[in-house]
mmCIF file of N, CA and C in Angstrom:
data_model
loop_
_atom_site.group_PDB
_atom_site.id
_atom_site.type_symbol
_atom_site.label_atom_id
_atom_site.label_comp_id
_atom_site.label_asym_id
_atom_site.label_seq_id
_atom_site.Cartn_x
_atom_site.Cartn_y
_atom_site.Cartn_z
ATOM 1 N N MET A 1 7.764 -45.866 33.470
ATOM 2 C CA MET A 1 7.649 -46.008 32.972
ATOM 3 C C MET A 1 6.083 -46.434 32.459
ATOM 4 N N VAL A 2 6.340 -47.616 32.550
ATOM 5 C CA VAL A 2 4.978 -48.364 32.852
ATOM 6 C C VAL A 2 4.266 -48.049 33.074
ATOM 7 N N VAL A 3 3.610 -47.108 34.630
ATOM 8 C CA VAL A 3 2.165 -46.608 35.220
ATOM 9 C C VAL A 3 2.507 -45.187 34.078
ATOM 10 N N PHE A 4 3.516 -45.344 33.243
ATOM 11 C CA PHE A 4 2.918 -43.841 32.573
ATOM 12 C C PHE A 4 2.348 -44.343 30.720
ATOM 13 N N VAL A 5 2.108 -45.611 30.565
ATOM 14 C CA VAL A 5 1.914 -46.334 29.220
ATOM 15 C C VAL A 5 0.264 -46.574 29.784
ATOM 16 N N VAL A 6 0.247 -48.163 30.683
ATOM 17 C CA VAL A 6 -1.147 -48.311 31.147
ATOM 18 C C VAL A 6 -2.205 -47.312 31.975
ATOM 19 N N ALA A 7 -1.408 -45.665 31.895
ATOM 20 C CA ALA A 7 -2.503 -44.709 32.397
ATOM 21 C C ALA A 7 -2.472 -44.005 31.421
ATOM 22 N N LEU A 8 -2.264 -43.893 30.238
ATOM 23 C CA LEU A 8 -2.045 -42.871 28.861
ATOM 24 C C LEU A 8 -3.663 -44.744 28.464
ATOM 25 N N SER A 9 -3.754 -45.717 28.261
ATOM 26 C CA SER A 9 -3.941 -46.737 27.112
ATOM 27 C C SER A 9 -5.306 -46.724 28.109
ATOM 28 N N VAL A 10 -5.265 -45.993 29.732
ATOM 29 C CA VAL A 10 -6.841 -46.156 29.843
ATOM 30 C C VAL A 10 -7.542 -45.081 29.506
ATOM 31 N N ALA A 11 -6.800 -43.541 29.505
ATOM 32 C CA ALA A 11 -7.634 -42.631 29.110
ATOM 33 C C ALA A 11 -7.920 -42.988 27.520
ATOM 34 N N ILE A 12 -7.055 -43.288 26.674
ATOM 35 C CA ILE A 12 -7.664 -43.218 25.810
ATOM 36 C C ILE A 12 -9.127 -43.490 25.454
ATOM 37 N N THR A 13 -8.978 -45.029 26.389
ATOM 38 C CA THR A 13 -10.104 -46.472 26.300
ATOM 39 C C THR A 13 -11.653 -45.661 26.956
ATOM 40 N N VAL A 14 -10.735 -44.677 27.784
ATOM 41 C CA VAL A 14 -11.611 -44.127 28.667
ATOM 42 C C VAL A 14 -12.635 -43.146 27.387
ATOM 43 N N GLY A 15 -11.027 -42.804 26.807
ATOM 44 C CA GLY A 15 -12.249 -41.237 26.237
ATOM 45 C C GLY A 15 -12.978 -41.494 25.138
ATOM 46 N N MET A 16 -12.458 -42.857 24.213
ATOM 47 C CA MET A 16 -13.182 -43.080 22.909
ATOM 48 C C MET A 16 -14.509 -44.377 23.645
ATOM 49 N N ILE A 17 -14.712 -44.952 24.544
ATOM 50 C CA ILE A 17 -16.326 -44.800 24.879
ATOM 51 C C ILE A 17 -16.679 -43.800 25.343
ATOM 52 N N GLY A 18 -16.072 -42.985 25.629
ATOM 53 C CA GLY A 18 -17.219 -41.175 26.219
ATOM 54 C C GLY A 18 -17.527 -40.483 24.573
ATOM 55 N N TYR A 19 -16.632 -40.864 23.419
ATOM 56 C CA TYR A 19 -17.045 -40.231 22.696
ATOM 57 C C TYR A 19 -17.987 -41.277 21.616
ATOM 58 N N ILE A 20 -18.468 -42.197 22.458
ATOM 59 C CA ILE A 20 -18.986 -42.880 21.543
ATOM 60 C C ILE A 20 -20.928 -42.822 21.791
ATOM 61 N N ALA A 21 -20.429 -42.631 23.248
ATOM 62 C CA ALA A 21 -21.113 -42.233 23.969
ATOM 63 C C ALA A 21 -22.318 -41.456 23.954
ATOM 64 N N SER A 22 -21.218 -40.113 24.030
ATOM 65 C CA SER A 22 -22.542 -39.335 23.551
ATOM 66 C C SER A 22 -22.308 -39.415 22.337
ATOM 67 N N LEU A 23 -21.846 -39.987 20.926
ATOM 68 C CA LEU A 23 -22.709 -40.180 19.089
ATOM 69 C C LEU A 23 -24.693 -40.343 19.940
ATOM 70 N N PHE A 24 -24.294 -41.743 21.097
ATOM 71 C CA PHE A 24 -25.883 -42.476 21.851
ATOM 72 C C PHE A 24 -26.466 -41.491 22.078
ATOM 73 N N VAL A 25 -25.829 -40.458 22.558
ATOM 74 C CA VAL A 25 -26.822 -39.642 23.651
ATOM 75 C C VAL A 25 -26.963 -39.200 22.295
ATOM 76 N N ARG A 26 -26.629 -38.243 21.455
ATOM 77 C CA ARG A 26 -26.923 -36.788 20.787
ATOM 78 C C ARG A 26 -27.821 -37.745 19.434
ATOM 79 N N ASP A 27 -27.462 -38.372 19.053
ATOM 80 C CA ASP A 27 -29.168 -39.370 18.213
ATOM 81 C C ASP A 27 -30.283 -39.693 18.937
ATOM 82 N N HIS A 28 -30.056 -40.010 20.358
ATOM 83 C CA HIS A 28 -31.689 -40.196 20.950
ATOM 84 C C HIS A 28 -32.481 -38.741 21.067
ATOM 85 N N LYS A 29 -31.251 -37.452 21.619
ATOM 86 C CA LYS A 29 -32.551 -36.684 21.725
ATOM 87 C C LYS A 29 -32.664 -35.812 20.280
ATOM 88 N N ILE A 30 -31.902 -36.547 19.028
ATOM 89 C CA ILE A 30 -32.785 -36.023 17.104
ATOM 90 C C ILE A 30 -33.779 -36.402 17.831
ATOM 91 N N ALA A 31 -33.491 -37.843 17.897
ATOM 92 C CA ALA A 31 -34.825 -38.824 17.327
ATOM 93 C C ALA A 31 -36.082 -38.765 18.387
ATOM 94 N N THR A 32 -35.175 -38.377 19.637
ATOM 95 C CA THR A 32 -36.941 -38.577 20.529
ATOM 96 C C THR A 32 -37.586 -37.102 20.055
ATOM 97 N N ARG A 33 -36.707 -36.118 20.691
ATOM 98 C CA ARG A 33 -37.081 -34.083 20.939
ATOM 99 C C ARG A 33 -36.880 -33.810 19.237
ATOM 100 N N GLY A 34 -36.761 -33.625 18.608
ATOM 101 C CA GLY A 34 -36.283 -33.446 16.720
ATOM 102 C C GLY A 34 -37.568 -33.047 16.402
ATOM 103 N N ARG A 35 -37.602 -32.294 15.518
ATOM 104 C CA ARG A 35 -39.254 -32.169 14.367
ATOM 105 C C ARG A 35 -38.485 -32.567 12.903
ATOM 106 N N ASP A 36 -39.501 -33.067 12.376
ATOM 107 C CA ASP A 36 -38.738 -33.195 10.697
ATOM 108 C C ASP A 36 -38.531 -31.770 10.078
ATOM 109 N N ILE A 37 -38.924 -31.553 8.609
ATOM 110 C CA ILE A 37 -38.781 -31.135 8.456
ATOM 111 C C ILE A 37 -37.564 -30.995 7.143
ATOM 112 N N ARG A 38 -38.845 -30.549 5.818
ATOM 113 C CA ARG A 38 -38.633 -30.307 4.424
ATOM 114 C C ARG A 38 -37.374 -28.920 3.843
ATOM 115 N N ALA A 39 -35.808 -29.154 4.277
ATOM 116 C CA ALA A 39 -35.057 -28.450 3.529
ATOM 117 C C ALA A 39 -34.560 -28.550 2.492
ATOM 118 N N LEU A 40 -33.913 -27.078 2.201
ATOM 119 C CA LEU A 40 -33.914 -27.237 0.828
ATOM 120 C C LEU A 40 -31.724 -27.273 0.658
ATOM 121 N N VAL A 41 -31.061 -27.520 0.112
ATOM 122 C CA VAL A 41 -29.813 -28.129 -0.052
ATOM 123 C C VAL A 41 -29.183 -26.694 -0.460
ATOM 124 N N GLU A 42 -28.397 -25.829 0.141
ATOM 125 C CA GLU A 42 -27.807 -25.012 -0.712
ATOM 126 C C GLU A 42 -26.825 -25.354 -1.381
ATOM 127 N N ASP A 43 -26.363 -26.161 -1.044
ATOM 128 C CA ASP A 43 -24.225 -26.185 -1.285
ATOM 129 C C ASP A 43 -23.968 -27.319 0.059
ATOM 130 N N VAL A 44 -23.138 -28.418 -1.375
ATOM 131 C CA VAL A 44 -22.466 -29.254 -0.602
ATOM 132 C C VAL A 44 -21.763 -30.436 -0.845
ATOM 133 N N ARG A 45 -20.684 -29.951 -0.819
ATOM 134 C CA ARG A 45 -19.232 -30.646 -1.225
ATOM 135 C C ARG A 45 -19.191 -32.272 0.246
ATOM 136 N N HIS A 46 -18.711 -32.569 -1.091
ATOM 137 C CA HIS A 46 -17.700 -33.972 -0.739
ATOM 138 C C HIS A 46 -16.166 -34.117 0.060
ATOM 139 N N VAL A 47 -16.569 -34.111 1.744
ATOM 140 C CA VAL A 47 -14.837 -34.096 2.252
ATOM 141 C C VAL A 47 -13.980 -35.364 2.564
ATOM 142 N N ALA A 48 -14.670 -35.700 3.081
ATOM 143 C CA ALA A 48 -14.374 -37.948 2.742
ATOM 144 C C ALA A 48 -14.546 -39.276 1.538
ATOM 145 N N THR A 49 -14.166 -39.577 2.197
ATOM 146 C CA THR A 49 -14.263 -40.929 2.597
ATOM 147 C C THR A 49 -13.781 -42.135 3.345
ATOM 148 N N SER A 50 -15.088 -43.122 3.566
ATOM 149 C CA SER A 50 -14.590 -43.414 4.458
ATOM 150 C C SER A 50 -14.465 -45.860 3.644
ATOM 151 N N ASP A 51 -13.341 -46.261 4.491
ATOM 152 C CA ASP A 51 -13.493 -48.122 3.453
ATOM 153 C C ASP A 51 -14.750 -48.857 4.300
ATOM 154 N N SER A 52 -15.814 -47.837 4.861
ATOM 155 C CA SER A 52 -17.064 -48.773 4.816
ATOM 156 C C SER A 52 -18.552 -48.488 4.213
ATOM 157 N N GLY A 53 -18.435 -47.291 3.528
ATOM 158 C CA GLY A 53 -19.226 -47.125 2.423
ATOM 159 C C GLY A 53 -19.265 -45.953 2.909
ATOM 160 N N SER A 54 -19.614 -44.983 3.432
ATOM 161 C CA SER A 54 -20.008 -43.464 3.723
ATOM 162 C C SER A 54 -19.499 -42.555 3.441
ATOM 163 N N VAL A 55 -19.972 -40.875 2.798
ATOM 164 C CA VAL A 55 -18.825 -40.166 2.924
ATOM 165 C C VAL A 55 -19.383 -38.904 3.878
ATOM 166 N N THR A 56 -17.991 -38.426 4.570
ATOM 167 C CA THR A 56 -18.656 -37.295 4.348
ATOM 168 C C THR A 56 -18.585 -36.075 4.193
ATOM 169 N N VAL A 57 -20.012 -35.413 3.957
ATOM 170 C CA VAL A 57 -20.018 -33.348 3.394
ATOM 171 C C VAL A 57 -20.418 -32.855 3.967
ATOM 172 N N LYS A 58 -20.303 -31.873 3.792
ATOM 173 C CA LYS A 58 -20.314 -30.313 4.392
ATOM 174 C C LYS A 58 -21.843 -29.048 3.671
ATOM 175 N N TYR A 59 -22.340 -30.078 4.268
ATOM 176 C CA TYR A 59 -24.045 -28.871 3.335
ATOM 177 C C TYR A 59 -24.124 -27.730 4.234
ATOM 178 N N ARG A 60 -25.163 -26.934 3.250
ATOM 179 C CA ARG A 60 -25.643 -25.290 3.909
ATOM 180 C C ARG A 60 -27.371 -25.990 3.455
ATOM 181 N N LEU A 61 -27.235 -25.871 4.994
ATOM 182 C CA LEU A 61 -29.276 -25.754 4.292
ATOM 183 C C LEU A 61 -30.113 -25.343 4.729
ATOM 184 N N SER A 62 -31.319 -24.536 4.156
ATOM 185 C CA SER A 62 -32.140 -23.697 4.452
ATOM 186 C C SER A 62 -33.913 -24.769 4.142
ATOM 187 N N TRP A 63 -34.530 -23.494 5.390
ATOM 188 C CA TRP A 63 -35.733 -23.877 4.762
ATOM 189 C C TRP A 63 -37.083 -22.302 5.972
ATOM 190 N N ILE A 64 -38.210 -22.584 4.950
ATOM 191 C CA ILE A 64 -39.018 -20.897 5.967
ATOM 192 C C ILE A 64 -39.397 -21.838 6.663
ATOM 193 N N GLU A 65 -39.374 -21.150 8.140
ATOM 194 C CA GLU A 65 -39.673 -21.634 9.572
ATOM 195 C C GLU A 65 -41.160 -19.942 10.206
ATOM 196 N N GLY A 66 -41.607 -20.229 10.461
ATOM 197 C CA GLY A 66 -42.816 -18.691 10.593
ATOM 198 C C GLY A 66 -42.312 -17.652 9.617
ATOM 199 N N GLY A 67 -42.423 -17.826 8.544
ATOM 200 C CA GLY A 67 -41.937 -17.049 7.257
ATOM 201 C C GLY A 67 -41.233 -15.647 7.835
ATOM 202 N N GLU A 68 -39.947 -16.452 8.188
ATOM 203 C CA GLU A 68 -39.221 -15.779 7.818
ATOM 204 C C GLU A 68 -37.440 -17.698 7.352
ATOM 205 N N ALA A 69 -36.655 -16.921 6.792
ATOM 206 C CA ALA A 69 -35.795 -18.121 7.017
ATOM 207 C C ALA A 69 -34.866 -18.540 7.535
ATOM 208 N N ARG A 70 -34.294 -20.460 8.108
ATOM 209 C CA ARG A 70 -34.013 -20.893 8.774
ATOM 210 C C ARG A 70 -32.510 -21.242 7.538
ATOM 211 N N HIS A 71 -31.799 -20.773 8.035
ATOM 212 C CA HIS A 71 -29.832 -21.284 7.790
ATOM 213 C C HIS A 71 -29.220 -22.341 8.595
ATOM 214 N N VAL A 72 -28.477 -23.486 8.315
ATOM 215 C CA VAL A 72 -28.500 -24.762 9.187
ATOM 216 C C VAL A 72 -26.597 -24.713 7.901
ATOM 217 N N GLU A 73 -25.557 -24.918 8.842
ATOM 218 C CA GLU A 73 -24.356 -25.301 8.138
ATOM 219 C C GLU A 73 -23.295 -26.543 8.726
ATOM 220 N N GLY A 74 -23.259 -26.794 7.740
ATOM 221 C CA GLY A 74 -22.701 -28.539 9.277
ATOM 222 C C GLY A 74 -22.289 -29.410 7.972
ATOM 223 N N ARG A 75 -21.783 -31.189 8.921
ATOM 224 C CA ARG A 75 -20.924 -31.732 8.439
ATOM 225 C C ARG A 75 -21.566 -32.977 8.976
ATOM 226 N N GLU A 76 -21.955 -34.042 7.910
ATOM 227 C CA GLU A 76 -22.740 -35.158 8.212
ATOM 228 C C GLU A 76 -21.806 -36.485 7.629
ATOM 229 N N THR A 77 -21.743 -37.484 7.930
ATOM 230 C CA THR A 77 -22.015 -38.749 6.958
ATOM 231 C C THR A 77 -22.428 -39.511 7.376
ATOM 232 N N ILE A 78 -22.998 -39.344 5.582
ATOM 233 C CA ILE A 78 -23.663 -40.920 5.241
ATOM 234 C C ILE A 78 -23.938 -42.130 4.671
ATOM 235 N N PRO A 79 -24.408 -42.959 4.374
ATOM 236 C CA PRO A 79 -24.578 -43.660 3.254
ATOM 237 C C PRO A 79 -23.840 -43.621 2.174
ATOM 238 N N ALA A 80 -22.939 -43.853 1.062
ATOM 239 C CA ALA A 80 -21.905 -43.431 -0.025
ATOM 240 C C ALA A 80 -23.503 -44.250 -1.072
ATOM 241 N N ARG A 81 -24.090 -44.716 -1.018
ATOM 242 C CA ARG A 81 -25.592 -44.540 -2.146
ATOM 243 C C ARG A 81 -26.440 -43.290 -1.736
ATOM 244 N N ARG A 82 -26.587 -43.152 -0.384
ATOM 245 C CA ARG A 82 -27.666 -42.075 -0.560
ATOM 246 C C ARG A 82 -27.060 -40.458 -0.496
ATOM 247 N N LEU A 83 -25.537 -40.541 -1.217
ATOM 248 C CA LEU A 83 -24.983 -38.911 -1.933
ATOM 249 C C LEU A 83 -25.278 -38.659 -2.006
ATOM 250 N N PRO A 84 -26.511 -38.753 -3.961
ATOM 251 C CA PRO A 84 -26.617 -38.397 -5.363
ATOM 252 C C PRO A 84 -28.096 -38.138 -4.439
ATOM 253 N N GLN A 85 -28.981 -38.621 -3.471
ATOM 254 C CA GLN A 85 -30.565 -37.809 -2.670
ATOM 255 C C GLN A 85 -29.273 -36.145 -1.640
ATOM 256 N N VAL A 86 -28.548 -36.013 -1.666
ATOM 257 C CA VAL A 86 -27.861 -34.651 -0.909
ATOM 258 C C VAL A 86 -27.093 -33.815 -2.353
ATOM 259 N N ARG A 87 -27.903 -33.067 -3.426
ATOM 260 C CA ARG A 87 -27.510 -32.423 -4.646
ATOM 261 C C ARG A 87 -27.868 -30.572 -3.950
ATOM 262 N N LYS A 88 -26.687 -30.049 -4.130
ATOM 263 C CA LYS A 88 -27.230 -28.916 -4.503
ATOM 264 C C LYS A 88 -28.532 -28.256 -5.206
ATOM 265 N N GLY A 89 -29.481 -27.806 -4.656
ATOM 266 C CA GLY A 89 -30.599 -27.723 -5.139
ATOM 267 C C GLY A 89 -32.317 -28.866 -4.881
ATOM 268 N N SER A 90 -31.348 -29.655 -4.468
ATOM 269 C CA SER A 90 -32.805 -30.674 -3.491
ATOM 270 C C SER A 90 -33.467 -30.342 -2.985
ATOM 271 N N GLU A 91 -34.311 -30.978 -2.329
ATOM 272 C CA GLU A 91 -34.514 -31.507 -0.693
ATOM 273 C C GLU A 91 -34.671 -32.428 0.115
ATOM 274 N N VAL A 92 -34.372 -32.474 1.059
ATOM 275 C CA VAL A 92 -34.367 -33.287 1.843
ATOM 276 C C VAL A 92 -34.898 -33.516 2.957
ATOM 277 N N ASP A 93 -35.091 -34.656 3.936
ATOM 278 C CA ASP A 93 -35.904 -34.839 5.401
ATOM 279 C C ASP A 93 -34.808 -34.518 6.520
ATOM 280 N N ILE A 94 -35.020 -34.302 7.183
ATOM 281 C CA ILE A 94 -34.315 -33.964 8.205
ATOM 282 C C ILE A 94 -34.906 -33.593 9.388
ATOM 283 N N ARG A 95 -33.868 -34.027 10.573
ATOM 284 C CA ARG A 95 -35.078 -34.169 11.636
ATOM 285 C C ARG A 95 -34.068 -33.261 12.717
ATOM 286 N N TYR A 96 -34.463 -32.318 13.269
ATOM 287 C CA TYR A 96 -34.004 -30.877 13.675
ATOM 288 C C TYR A 96 -34.314 -30.426 14.318
ATOM 289 N N LEU A 97 -33.002 -30.676 16.079
ATOM 290 C CA LEU A 97 -33.299 -30.210 17.132
ATOM 291 C C LEU A 97 -32.520 -28.698 17.780
ATOM 292 N N ASP A 98 -32.220 -28.892 16.516
ATOM 293 C CA ASP A 98 -30.545 -27.383 16.613
ATOM 294 C C ASP A 98 -29.842 -27.128 15.766
ATOM 295 N N ASP A 99 -29.481 -26.124 15.813
ATOM 296 C CA ASP A 99 -27.847 -26.054 14.485
ATOM 297 C C ASP A 99 -27.241 -27.073 14.529
ATOM 298 N N ASP A 100 -26.432 -27.213 16.575
ATOM 299 C CA ASP A 100 -25.410 -28.557 16.146
ATOM 300 C C ASP A 100 -26.482 -29.344 16.964
ATOM 301 N N HIS A 101 -27.714 -30.429 16.203
ATOM 302 C CA HIS A 101 -28.901 -31.057 16.017
ATOM 303 C C HIS A 101 -29.004 -31.244 15.056
ATOM 304 N N LEU A 102 -29.087 -32.643 14.060
ATOM 305 C CA LEU A 102 -29.867 -33.196 13.003
ATOM 306 C C LEU A 102 -29.477 -33.935 12.614
ATOM 307 N N ALA A 103 -30.023 -34.187 12.160
ATOM 308 C CA ALA A 103 -29.822 -36.117 10.990
ATOM 309 C C ALA A 103 -31.000 -36.033 9.655
ATOM 310 N N PHE A 104 -30.220 -36.830 9.154
ATOM 311 C CA PHE A 104 -30.585 -36.388 7.768
ATOM 312 C C PHE A 104 -31.346 -37.428 7.931
ATOM 313 N N VAL A 105 -32.676 -37.799 6.681
ATOM 314 C CA VAL A 105 -33.652 -38.930 6.989
ATOM 315 C C VAL A 105 -33.879 -39.037 4.997
ATOM 316 N N PHE A 106 -33.802 -40.517 5.420
ATOM 317 C CA PHE A 106 -33.489 -41.058 4.190
ATOM 318 C C PHE A 106 -34.616 -42.269 4.257
ATOM 319 N N ASP A 107 -35.633 -42.051 3.410
ATOM 320 C CA ASP A 107 -36.468 -43.723 2.956
ATOM 321 C C ASP A 107 -35.578 -44.754 3.408
ATOM 322 N N ALA A 108 -35.907 -46.206 3.974
ATOM 323 C CA ALA A 108 -36.084 -47.129 3.997
ATOM 324 C C ALA A 108 -35.310 -47.790 2.912
#
């Protein structure tokens, strides 16, 4: 039983470290290979709030690229103080790599 508990603890720890590392790799790819785009917020919904002062939103964005409308949907966690900038009908700056890899860009 002790061996099982130790093995499970190691597996959970390795999994958490791997997940955190994948987030850093994702952010690095977006920062180095993504392109800056100004997108229209078509829809945004508040999904969750954390104790650390951030909110998770579900969004739908669109922009014109090459004469065609592009659309992307997803979830993102942003600082709560930035939530007023991400409202329906507003334009936001994003760093876009592909539909699964984008990040909101806010002025400092």
